[in-house]
Amino acid sequence: MEDNKNNNKNNHKKKLARIILTAFGLLLLAVLIWRAGPKVVWENIVQAGYYLPLVCLTALLWMFLQAIAWSIIQGAFQKVPIITLFRAKIIADGLGTLVPVAANIGGEAARAVIIKEHSPLNEGIPGVVFDKTIEYLASLAYLAAGLFLYLIYLKIPQKLKISSLVALSVIFIALVVMVILQFKGVYSIIGRIARISRRSRRWFEEKESSLRDFDRNMRLMFSHSKTGLLIAFLLHFTARCLGAVEIYIIIRAMGWPASLVKVVFISVFTVIINTAF
């Protein structure tokens, strides 16, 4: 009887939270429209015409592919409903768009929290981190292919070529560091840092078990099905390609001419910015 009461209370709290968050989202949308100008927004919607639903569908499609890739990664622990992952992905991307600095911090952390009912945080966080690593790897491959294309086919300033190669190198180094940290584990590294002060040592002792669990689960990800990891990589790579298609549709909606190489060129720099922030 007591359990039923607790369950009803929890369900009531969840429903209330959803209503509040939905209302807040609608209010935020209204504020954004007001700041941009309702007339300007309407004129852009009219100009976009049937391209607008195409843009939305394309964006949802590449996010859905990323959600499938994440489900493969998260499946190393236990299955999480794809709809839950898809919803978490949309929320994380939305948070990253509204607060750019939080794109790779708050937004990604939200993914693990949203799926907590299906996968505890000691499994959700490693799954998100490893999925993000695979996404970065796919982004790196896409960037390399895109940079190769426009270095050959487009006449661009030397400074821009150099900056592009520097960005590619930085992303590669960051990816290598991420893989090393995940493979070797963070327990020993944080343990050394925690020796700095008594308070940090106390915190480390309290979190020792969680850190060991994190390292163990991260190593489990590396022993996951190689075929599954390859499929996840290809899904993330395809999602990046669909991002270029989305940019092409937007350019066409604005009535501008766009060649394939130029679209890839724009999408490459979009990926660089999204990866960095």
Short mmCIF file of C-alpha atoms in Angstrom, two decimals:
data_model
loop_
_atom_site.label_atom_id
_atom_site.label_comp_id
_atom_site.label_asym_id
_atom_site.label_seq_id
_atom_site.Cartn_x
_atom_site.Cartn_y
_atom_site.Cartn_z
CA MET A 1 0.00 0.00 0.00
CA GLU A 2 2.83 2.34 0.97
CA ASP A 3 4.69 1.48 -2.26
CA ASN A 4 1.63 2.38 -4.34
CA LYS A 5 1.39 5.76 -2.61
CA ASN A 6 5.08 6.44 -3.28
CA ASN A 7 4.68 5.43 -6.93
CA ASN A 8 1.65 7.71 -7.31
CA LYS A 9 3.60 10.60 -5.76
CA ASN A 10 6.54 10.00 -8.09
CA ASN A 11 4.26 9.81 -11.14
CA HIS A 12 2.52 13.02 -10.05
CA LYS A 13 5.88 14.78 -9.67
CA LYS A 14 6.99 13.60 -13.12
CA LYS A 15 3.78 14.81 -14.75
CA LEU A 16 4.06 18.15 -12.97
CA ALA A 17 7.70 18.49 -14.05
CA ARG A 18 6.76 17.74 -17.67
CA ILE A 19 3.98 20.34 -17.61
CA ILE A 20 6.30 22.97 -16.11
CA LEU A 21 9.12 22.22 -18.56
CA THR A 22 6.72 22.23 -21.53
CA ALA A 23 5.29 25.57 -20.43
CA PHE A 24 8.81 26.93 -19.96
CA GLY A 25 9.79 25.71 -23.44
CA LEU A 26 6.78 27.38 -25.05
CA LEU A 27 7.51 30.58 -23.12
CA LEU A 28 11.12 30.51 -24.29
CA LEU A 29 9.97 29.99 -27.89
CA ALA A 30 7.63 32.97 -27.55
CA VAL A 31 10.48 35.12 -26.18
CA LEU A 32 12.79 34.12 -29.06
CA ILE A 33 10.08 34.95 -31.63
CA TRP A 34 9.41 38.27 -29.92
CA ARG A 35 13.10 39.20 -29.86
CA ALA A 36 13.60 38.25 -33.51
CA GLY A 37 10.37 39.99 -34.48
CA PRO A 38 7.14 38.08 -35.28
CA LYS A 39 6.95 39.73 -38.71
CA VAL A 40 10.53 38.71 -39.59
CA VAL A 41 9.91 35.15 -38.39
CA TRP A 42 6.72 34.88 -40.44
CA GLU A 43 8.40 36.30 -43.56
CA ASN A 44 11.18 33.72 -43.25
CA ILE A 45 8.67 30.90 -42.79
CA VAL A 46 6.81 32.03 -45.91
CA GLN A 47 10.07 32.33 -47.86
CA ALA A 48 11.18 28.85 -46.79
CA GLY A 49 7.85 27.36 -47.90
CA TYR A 50 7.93 23.58 -48.27
CA TYR A 51 11.68 23.62 -47.57
CA LEU A 52 10.96 24.22 -43.87
CA PRO A 53 9.45 20.78 -43.15
CA LEU A 54 12.25 19.25 -45.25
CA VAL A 55 14.85 20.95 -43.04
CA CYS A 56 13.07 19.77 -39.88
CA LEU A 57 12.72 16.19 -41.15
CA THR A 58 16.38 16.06 -42.20
CA ALA A 59 17.50 17.35 -38.80
CA LEU A 60 15.30 14.81 -37.01
CA LEU A 61 16.63 12.04 -39.24
CA TRP A 62 20.31 12.68 -38.47
CA MET A 63 19.50 12.98 -34.76
CA PHE A 64 17.61 9.68 -34.96
CA LEU A 65 20.63 8.01 -36.59
CA GLN A 66 22.79 9.33 -33.75
CA ALA A 67 20.26 7.95 -31.26
CA ILE A 68 20.51 4.51 -32.92
CA ALA A 69 24.32 4.70 -32.69
CA TRP A 70 24.01 5.59 -29.01
CA SER A 71 21.64 2.66 -28.43
CA ILE A 72 24.27 0.29 -29.85
CA ILE A 73 26.90 1.74 -27.50
CA GLN A 74 24.58 1.76 -24.47
CA GLY A 75 23.58 -1.82 -25.29
CA ALA A 76 26.93 -2.95 -23.85
CA PHE A 77 25.20 -2.62 -20.45
CA GLN A 78 21.46 -2.95 -21.07
CA LYS A 79 18.90 -1.99 -23.66
CA VAL A 80 17.33 1.46 -23.45
CA PRO A 81 14.21 2.28 -25.55
CA ILE A 82 15.26 4.06 -28.73
CA ILE A 83 12.50 6.67 -28.25
CA THR A 84 13.97 7.57 -24.85
CA LEU A 85 17.42 7.97 -26.39
CA PHE A 86 16.00 9.99 -29.28
CA ARG A 87 14.20 12.31 -26.87
CA ALA A 88 17.37 12.70 -24.79
CA LYS A 89 19.36 13.51 -27.92
CA ILE A 90 16.90 16.23 -28.97
CA ILE A 91 16.93 17.77 -25.47
CA ALA A 92 20.75 17.69 -25.33
CA ASP A 93 21.08 19.31 -28.75
CA GLY A 94 18.49 21.92 -27.80
CA LEU A 95 20.38 22.77 -24.62
CA GLY A 96 23.61 22.99 -26.60
CA THR A 97 21.99 25.36 -29.09
CA LEU A 98 20.56 27.65 -26.41
CA VAL A 99 23.72 27.63 -24.29
CA PRO A 100 26.64 27.01 -26.71
CA VAL A 101 29.23 26.67 -23.94
CA ALA A 102 27.17 23.82 -22.46
CA ALA A 103 26.96 21.90 -25.75
CA ASN A 104 29.66 19.42 -24.74
CA ILE A 105 29.11 19.71 -20.96
CA GLY A 106 25.57 20.35 -19.75
CA GLY A 107 23.84 19.01 -22.84
CA GLU A 108 25.74 15.73 -22.84
CA ALA A 109 25.37 15.32 -19.07
CA ALA A 110 21.61 15.72 -19.51
CA ARG A 111 21.56 12.64 -21.74
CA ALA A 112 22.77 10.40 -18.91
CA VAL A 113 20.28 11.94 -16.47
CA ILE A 114 17.31 11.53 -18.84
CA ILE A 115 17.91 7.80 -19.31
CA LYS A 116 18.57 7.21 -15.58
CA GLU A 117 15.31 5.26 -15.18
CA HIS A 118 16.51 2.70 -17.72
CA SER A 119 20.26 2.82 -17.08
CA PRO A 120 21.93 4.03 -13.83
CA LEU A 121 24.41 6.90 -14.00
CA ASN A 122 27.41 4.59 -13.54
CA GLU A 123 26.38 3.02 -16.87
CA GLY A 124 24.76 6.04 -18.54
CA ILE A 125 27.74 8.38 -18.17
CA PRO A 126 30.32 5.93 -19.64
CA GLY A 127 27.86 5.21 -22.47
CA VAL A 128 27.48 8.91 -23.26
CA VAL A 129 31.25 9.52 -23.07
CA PHE A 130 32.05 6.58 -25.36
CA ASP A 131 29.27 7.51 -27.78
CA LYS A 132 30.68 11.04 -27.91
CA THR A 133 34.11 9.58 -28.66
CA ILE A 134 32.72 7.59 -31.59
CA GLU A 135 30.91 10.73 -32.76
CA TYR A 136 34.18 12.70 -32.63
CA LEU A 137 35.91 9.94 -34.59
CA ALA A 138 33.21 10.08 -37.28
CA SER A 139 33.45 13.89 -37.29
CA LEU A 140 37.21 13.63 -37.75
CA ALA A 141 36.76 11.31 -40.74
CA TYR A 142 34.14 13.66 -42.21
CA LEU A 143 36.36 16.69 -41.67
CA ALA A 144 39.32 14.97 -43.30
CA ALA A 145 37.22 14.06 -46.35
CA GLY A 146 35.69 17.54 -46.53
CA LEU A 147 39.02 19.34 -46.18
CA PHE A 148 40.52 17.11 -48.86
CA LEU A 149 37.68 18.00 -51.24
CA TYR A 150 37.83 21.74 -50.84
CA LEU A 151 41.64 21.91 -50.79
CA ILE A 152 41.54 20.32 -54.25
CA TYR A 153 38.47 21.95 -55.80
CA LEU A 154 38.20 25.37 -54.15
CA LYS A 155 40.55 28.31 -54.39
CA ILE A 156 40.77 29.51 -50.81
CA PRO A 157 43.31 31.72 -49.00
CA GLN A 158 46.43 30.04 -47.64
CA LYS A 159 45.61 31.26 -44.12
CA LEU A 160 42.26 29.48 -44.25
CA LYS A 161 43.92 26.26 -45.39
CA ILE A 162 46.40 26.45 -42.52
CA SER A 163 43.70 27.21 -39.93
CA SER A 164 41.63 24.28 -41.23
CA LEU A 165 44.54 21.87 -40.92
CA VAL A 166 45.31 23.21 -37.43
CA ALA A 167 41.68 22.65 -36.39
CA LEU A 168 41.81 19.11 -37.77
CA SER A 169 45.04 18.43 -35.87
CA VAL A 170 43.62 19.79 -32.61
CA ILE A 171 40.51 17.60 -32.91
CA PHE A 172 42.72 14.58 -33.64
CA ILE A 173 44.90 15.25 -30.58
CA ALA A 174 41.82 15.78 -28.39
CA LEU A 175 40.38 12.48 -29.64
CA VAL A 176 43.63 10.62 -28.88
CA VAL A 177 43.70 12.10 -25.36
CA MET A 178 40.06 11.08 -24.81
CA VAL A 179 40.76 7.50 -25.90
CA ILE A 180 43.86 7.24 -23.69
CA LEU A 181 42.01 8.59 -20.66
CA GLN A 182 39.11 6.20 -21.24
CA PHE A 183 41.36 3.19 -21.77
CA LYS A 184 43.75 3.85 -18.89
CA GLY A 185 41.04 5.16 -16.57
CA VAL A 186 40.54 8.34 -14.58
CA TYR A 187 40.86 6.79 -11.11
CA SER A 188 44.65 7.01 -10.86
CA ILE A 189 44.79 10.48 -12.49
CA ILE A 190 42.17 11.97 -10.16
CA GLY A 191 43.86 10.19 -7.24
CA ARG A 192 47.12 12.03 -7.93
CA ILE A 193 45.33 15.37 -8.29
CA ALA A 194 43.41 14.73 -5.04
CA ARG A 195 46.65 14.70 -3.04
CA ILE A 196 46.81 18.49 -3.35
CA SER A 197 44.57 19.18 -0.36
CA ARG A 198 42.84 17.40 2.51
CA ARG A 199 39.39 18.34 1.20
CA SER A 200 40.10 16.90 -2.24
CA ARG A 201 41.47 13.70 -0.66
CA ARG A 202 38.26 13.38 1.38
CA TRP A 203 36.17 13.87 -1.77
CA PHE A 204 38.27 11.25 -3.58
CA GLU A 205 37.75 8.73 -0.79
CA GLU A 206 33.98 9.31 -0.94
CA LYS A 207 33.88 8.88 -4.72
CA GLU A 208 36.47 6.09 -4.95
CA SER A 209 33.93 3.35 -5.57
CA SER A 210 32.11 5.38 -8.26
CA LEU A 211 35.38 6.20 -10.03
CA ARG A 212 36.39 2.54 -10.07
CA ASP A 213 32.97 1.64 -11.50
CA PHE A 214 33.39 4.31 -14.17
CA ASP A 215 36.80 2.97 -15.23
CA ARG A 216 35.54 -0.61 -15.27
CA ASN A 217 32.53 0.32 -17.39
CA MET A 218 34.68 2.35 -19.79
CA ARG A 219 36.96 -0.65 -20.34
CA LEU A 220 33.86 -2.75 -20.96
CA MET A 221 32.96 -0.39 -23.81
CA PHE A 222 36.28 -1.13 -25.53
CA SER A 223 35.53 -4.86 -25.42
CA HIS A 224 32.07 -4.34 -26.95
CA SER A 225 31.17 -5.91 -30.31
CA LYS A 226 33.57 -4.58 -32.96
CA THR A 227 30.81 -4.89 -35.57
CA GLY A 228 28.48 -2.85 -33.36
CA LEU A 229 31.12 -0.15 -32.90
CA LEU A 230 31.69 -0.02 -36.66
CA ILE A 231 27.94 0.35 -37.29
CA ALA A 232 27.78 3.13 -34.67
CA PHE A 233 30.68 4.90 -36.40
CA LEU A 234 28.98 4.62 -39.81
CA LEU A 235 25.70 5.92 -38.37
CA HIS A 236 27.46 8.96 -36.91
CA PHE A 237 29.28 9.53 -40.21
CA THR A 238 26.00 9.30 -42.14
CA ALA A 239 24.47 11.77 -39.68
CA ARG A 240 27.25 14.23 -40.54
CA CYS A 241 26.52 13.76 -44.24
CA LEU A 242 22.83 14.44 -43.59
CA GLY A 243 23.92 17.61 -41.82
CA ALA A 244 25.42 18.73 -45.15
CA VAL A 245 22.12 17.87 -46.87
CA GLU A 246 20.32 20.02 -44.28
CA ILE A 247 22.63 22.95 -45.09
CA TYR A 248 21.99 22.44 -48.82
CA ILE A 249 18.21 22.57 -48.27
CA ILE A 250 18.56 25.76 -46.19
CA ILE A 251 20.66 27.42 -48.91
CA ARG A 252 18.11 26.44 -51.57
CA ALA A 253 15.30 27.78 -49.38
CA MET A 254 17.08 31.14 -49.31
CA GLY A 255 17.23 31.11 -53.10
CA TRP A 256 21.02 30.95 -53.31
CA PRO A 257 22.97 28.71 -55.70
CA ALA A 258 25.04 26.00 -54.05
CA SER A 259 27.43 23.39 -55.42
CA LEU A 260 28.21 20.15 -53.59
CA VAL A 261 31.77 21.22 -52.77
CA LYS A 262 30.64 24.56 -51.31
CA VAL A 263 27.99 22.86 -49.20
CA VAL A 264 30.60 20.43 -47.85
CA PHE A 265 32.89 23.41 -47.22
CA ILE A 266 30.22 25.14 -45.09
CA SER A 267 29.30 21.93 -43.28
CA VAL A 268 32.96 21.23 -42.44
CA PHE A 269 33.28 24.53 -40.61
CA THR A 270 29.91 23.94 -38.95
CA VAL A 271 31.22 20.61 -37.63
CA ILE A 272 34.44 22.28 -36.43
CA ILE A 273 32.46 24.89 -34.49
CA ASN A 274 30.04 22.30 -33.05
CA THR A 275 32.91 20.02 -32.05
CA ALA A 276 34.85 22.85 -30.42
CA PHE A 277 31.91 24.25 -28.48
#
